[in-house]
Coordinates of C-alpha atoms in Angstrom, one line a residue:
M1 CA 127.6 63.3 89.7
S2 CA 128.9 63.9 86.6
L3 CA 130.8 67.4 85.3
V4 CA 127.8 69.0 83.6
E5 CA 125.4 67.6 86.2
I6 CA 127.9 69.7 89.0
L7 CA 127.7 72.9 86.8
Q8 CA 124.0 72.8 86.4
Q9 CA 123.4 72.3 90.1
L10 CA 125.9 74.8 90.9
I11 CA 124.2 77.6 88.7
N12 CA 120.6 76.6 90.2
G13 CA 122.1 76.6 93.7
L14 CA 123.6 80.1 93.3
S15 CA 120.3 81.7 92.0
L16 CA 118.6 80.3 94.7
G17 CA 121.0 81.2 97.3
S18 CA 121.0 84.8 95.6
V19 CA 117.2 84.9 96.7
Y20 CA 118.7 84.2 100.8
A21 CA 121.0 86.6 100.4
L22 CA 118.8 89.6 98.9
I23 CA 116.3 88.7 102.1
A24 CA 120.1 87.9 104.4
L25 CA 121.1 91.8 103.6
G26 CA 118.0 93.3 105.5
Y27 CA 118.5 91.5 108.4
T28 CA 122.1 92.0 108.5
M29 CA 121.6 96.1 107.9
V30 CA 119.1 96.5 110.5
Y31 CA 121.4 94.4 112.9
G32 CA 124.1 96.4 111.7
I33 CA 122.4 99.7 112.3
I34 CA 120.1 99.2 115.3
G35 CA 121.4 95.9 117.0
L36 CA 117.6 94.2 116.2
I37 CA 117.0 90.8 114.8
N38 CA 113.5 92.0 112.8
F39 CA 112.3 88.5 112.4
A40 CA 109.5 90.5 111.0
H41 CA 112.1 90.9 107.7
C42 CA 110.7 87.4 106.5
D43 CA 107.1 88.2 105.9
I44 CA 108.1 91.7 104.3
Y45 CA 109.7 89.2 101.4
M46 CA 105.3 87.7 101.6
V47 CA 104.3 91.2 101.1
G48 CA 106.7 91.9 98.4
A49 CA 105.7 88.6 96.8
Y50 CA 101.5 89.9 97.3
I51 CA 102.4 93.0 95.9
G52 CA 104.1 91.8 92.9
L53 CA 101.2 89.3 92.4
F54 CA 98.9 92.3 92.1
A55 CA 100.6 94.5 90.1
S56 CA 101.4 91.6 87.6
I57 CA 97.3 90.0 87.5
N58 CA 95.3 93.5 88.5
L59 CA 97.5 96.1 86.6
H60 CA 98.8 93.7 83.8
L61 CA 102.3 94.7 84.2
P62 CA 105.5 92.8 83.2
F63 CA 108.5 91.7 85.0
I64 CA 110.3 94.6 85.6
P65 CA 107.3 97.1 86.5
T66 CA 106.2 94.3 88.5
L67 CA 109.8 94.2 90.6
L68 CA 109.8 97.8 91.2
I69 CA 106.4 98.2 92.5
A70 CA 107.1 95.4 94.9
M71 CA 110.3 96.7 95.6
V72 CA 108.2 100.2 96.4
G73 CA 105.4 98.6 98.7
S74 CA 108.1 96.4 100.4
A75 CA 110.0 99.5 101.1
I76 CA 106.7 101.5 102.5
A77 CA 105.9 98.1 105.1
G78 CA 109.0 98.1 106.0
V79 CA 109.3 101.8 107.1
L80 CA 105.3 101.6 108.3
V81 CA 107.0 98.7 110.6
E82 CA 110.0 100.7 111.8
R83 CA 108.2 103.7 112.2
I84 CA 104.9 102.0 114.2
A85 CA 106.4 99.2 116.0
Y86 CA 110.0 99.8 117.0
K87 CA 110.6 103.4 116.9
P88 CA 108.9 103.8 120.5
L89 CA 110.7 100.4 121.6
R90 CA 114.2 102.7 120.3
K91 CA 115.8 102.9 124.1
A92 CA 113.8 99.3 125.0
S93 CA 115.7 96.4 126.1
N94 CA 117.0 94.2 123.4
I95 CA 114.1 91.3 124.9
A96 CA 111.7 93.9 124.4
L97 CA 112.5 94.5 120.6
L98 CA 112.9 90.6 119.6
I99 CA 109.0 89.6 121.2
T100 CA 108.0 92.9 119.1
A101 CA 109.6 91.5 116.1
M102 CA 108.0 88.1 116.7
G103 CA 104.8 89.9 117.1
V104 CA 104.6 91.6 114.4
S105 CA 105.9 88.8 111.8
L106 CA 103.0 87.3 113.3
L107 CA 100.5 90.1 112.6
L108 CA 101.3 90.1 108.9
E109 CA 101.3 86.8 109.0
N110 CA 97.5 86.1 110.0
T111 CA 96.0 89.5 108.7
F112 CA 97.1 88.6 104.8
N113 CA 95.7 85.0 105.9
A114 CA 92.7 86.2 106.9
I115 CA 92.6 89.1 103.8
F116 CA 93.6 86.7 100.9
G117 CA 93.0 83.0 102.5
A118 CA 96.0 80.4 103.0
A119 CA 95.4 79.2 99.3
Q120 CA 98.1 79.2 97.5
R121 CA 98.0 82.1 94.3
S122 CA 100.4 81.9 91.2
Y123 CA 101.6 84.6 89.0
P124 CA 100.7 85.0 85.6
H125 CA 102.9 82.4 83.1
D126 CA 104.1 85.0 80.7
I127 CA 105.1 87.3 82.9
L128 CA 108.8 85.7 82.6
E129 CA 108.7 83.4 79.6
Q130 CA 111.2 79.7 80.7
K131 CA 113.2 78.9 77.9
T132 CA 116.5 76.1 78.2
I133 CA 119.7 77.8 77.5
A134 CA 122.5 76.3 76.5
I135 CA 126.2 76.9 77.8
G136 CA 128.8 75.0 76.8
P137 CA 127.4 71.4 77.6
V138 CA 125.3 72.5 80.3
H139 CA 121.9 73.4 80.3
T140 CA 119.5 75.3 82.1
D141 CA 116.7 77.6 82.3
S142 CA 116.5 81.1 81.7
L143 CA 114.5 82.0 85.1
H144 CA 117.5 81.4 87.1
L145 CA 119.9 83.0 85.4
I146 CA 117.4 86.2 85.3
I147 CA 117.4 85.6 89.0
L148 CA 120.8 85.4 89.8
L149 CA 121.5 88.3 87.2
T150 CA 118.7 90.4 89.1
S151 CA 120.1 89.9 92.7
V152 CA 123.8 90.7 91.3
V153 CA 122.7 94.3 90.2
L154 CA 120.7 94.4 93.2
M155 CA 123.8 93.8 95.2
L156 CA 125.8 96.2 92.8
L157 CA 123.2 98.7 93.4
L158 CA 123.4 98.9 97.0
Q159 CA 127.1 98.9 97.3
I160 CA 126.9 101.9 95.3
I161 CA 124.2 102.7 98.0
I162 CA 126.4 102.5 101.0
Y163 CA 129.7 103.6 99.2
K164 CA 129.1 106.2 97.0
T165 CA 125.8 108.4 99.0
K166 CA 125.3 110.5 101.1
I167 CA 122.5 108.3 103.0
G168 CA 125.3 105.3 102.7
K169 CA 127.5 107.7 104.7
A170 CA 125.2 108.2 106.8
M171 CA 124.1 104.7 107.6
R172 CA 128.0 103.7 108.1
A173 CA 128.5 106.6 110.4
T174 CA 125.5 105.5 112.3
S175 CA 126.3 102.1 112.2
A176 CA 129.4 103.1 114.2
D177 CA 128.0 105.1 116.7
K178 CA 124.9 106.4 117.0
D179 CA 125.9 109.5 119.3
A180 CA 128.6 110.6 117.4
A181 CA 126.4 110.4 113.9
A182 CA 123.8 112.5 116.0
L183 CA 126.6 114.7 117.4
M184 CA 128.1 115.8 113.5
G185 CA 124.6 116.9 112.2
I186 CA 123.3 113.1 110.7
N187 CA 119.9 112.9 111.6
V188 CA 119.6 109.2 112.9
D189 CA 115.9 108.4 112.9
A190 CA 115.7 109.2 109.4
T191 CA 118.9 107.0 108.6
I192 CA 117.4 103.9 110.4
S193 CA 113.9 104.7 108.8
A194 CA 116.0 104.6 105.1
T195 CA 117.9 101.1 106.5
F196 CA 114.6 99.6 107.0
A197 CA 113.7 100.5 103.6
I198 CA 116.3 99.7 101.8
G199 CA 116.5 96.6 103.1
S200 CA 112.7 96.0 102.9
A201 CA 112.9 96.5 98.8
L202 CA 115.5 94.1 98.7
A203 CA 113.0 91.2 101.0
G204 CA 110.3 92.2 98.3
A205 CA 112.3 91.7 95.5
A206 CA 113.1 88.7 96.1
G207 CA 109.6 87.8 97.1
V208 CA 108.9 88.4 93.7
L209 CA 111.4 86.5 92.4
V210 CA 110.7 83.0 94.3
G211 CA 107.1 83.6 93.6
I212 CA 107.9 83.6 89.5
L213 CA 110.3 80.7 89.6
Y214 CA 108.2 78.0 92.5
N215 CA 105.1 79.5 90.8
S216 CA 103.3 79.9 94.2
V217 CA 102.6 82.2 96.6
E218 CA 101.1 82.4 100.6
P219 CA 100.6 84.3 103.9
Y220 CA 103.4 81.8 105.6
M221 CA 105.7 81.7 102.6
G222 CA 108.7 83.8 104.5
I223 CA 109.1 81.4 107.4
Q224 CA 111.6 79.0 105.7
P225 CA 113.1 81.4 103.5
G226 CA 113.3 83.7 106.5
I227 CA 115.3 81.3 109.0
K228 CA 118.0 80.5 105.9
A229 CA 118.4 83.9 105.5
F230 CA 119.1 84.7 108.8
T231 CA 121.3 81.5 109.2
A232 CA 122.9 83.2 105.8
A233 CA 123.4 86.2 107.4
V234 CA 125.2 85.0 110.9
F235 CA 127.4 82.9 108.7
G236 CA 128.4 85.6 106.8
G237 CA 129.4 88.0 109.4
I238 CA 125.7 90.0 110.9
G239 CA 126.2 93.3 109.7
L240 CA 128.4 92.1 107.4
I241 CA 126.7 93.5 104.3
P242 CA 129.4 91.1 101.7
G243 CA 129.1 88.8 104.2
A244 CA 125.6 88.3 103.8
F245 CA 125.6 88.1 100.2
L246 CA 128.5 85.3 100.1
G247 CA 126.5 83.5 102.8
G248 CA 123.1 83.4 101.1
L249 CA 125.0 81.9 97.8
V250 CA 127.1 79.5 99.8
L251 CA 124.0 78.0 101.9
G252 CA 122.0 78.2 98.5
V253 CA 124.5 76.2 96.6
I254 CA 124.9 73.9 99.6
E255 CA 121.0 73.3 99.8
T256 CA 121.3 72.8 96.0
F257 CA 123.9 70.1 95.9
V258 CA 122.8 68.2 99.3
T259 CA 119.2 68.1 97.1
A260 CA 120.2 66.7 94.4
W261 CA 122.4 64.0 95.9
Y262 CA 120.1 62.5 97.8

């Protein structure tokens, strides 16, 4: 494999890995706050892809408004899941929460399958024009670069929220000690809901990006990326936000190079 091919595959790997990273952030944020492995998170990614698909086809919206609507819709879906399924079990055993998460995942997948069918759907081809971009001797398509750039921007916004805002301070305090945070006047329930909303919004953005890149949206699209993103979160140290992002990038690069090699 030549140096040019290595650089091209590196760009593709970072693009794919940034999608895994966005999903992994939701896993690690929820685990850091309440110690829950939210297996339904990968299906929020699927919900975001469908919301974006609806916005782009039925409302004829361009890329950025489609992405924002998908993020808002996914955030609402994530909060509803937390309020309806997880909040009543806040003091239940970890196994009860785990089983509930798996049940919610199956419910979302099969509900969307019943409503939209199992057939693959596609985003409009003109939502993002695919162009070949030359960076020195390296040629890559614009979609990979846009996905990578979008993911980096969202990661930076997340860092600003976590470290520069009141809700971010509340999230960090709740993660450290929920009881002490409550004694200090922090609304723990609202903080947990905000965590689900932010993590779900990032997953929804990933759903739109993947739907556009691979031109395919279907009810079970979240299973494999969800497993890979969970692996990335664990690899980066689950509960650590920078680790989840780095883990996603590393996993995407490894997957791309292995695929290209064989």
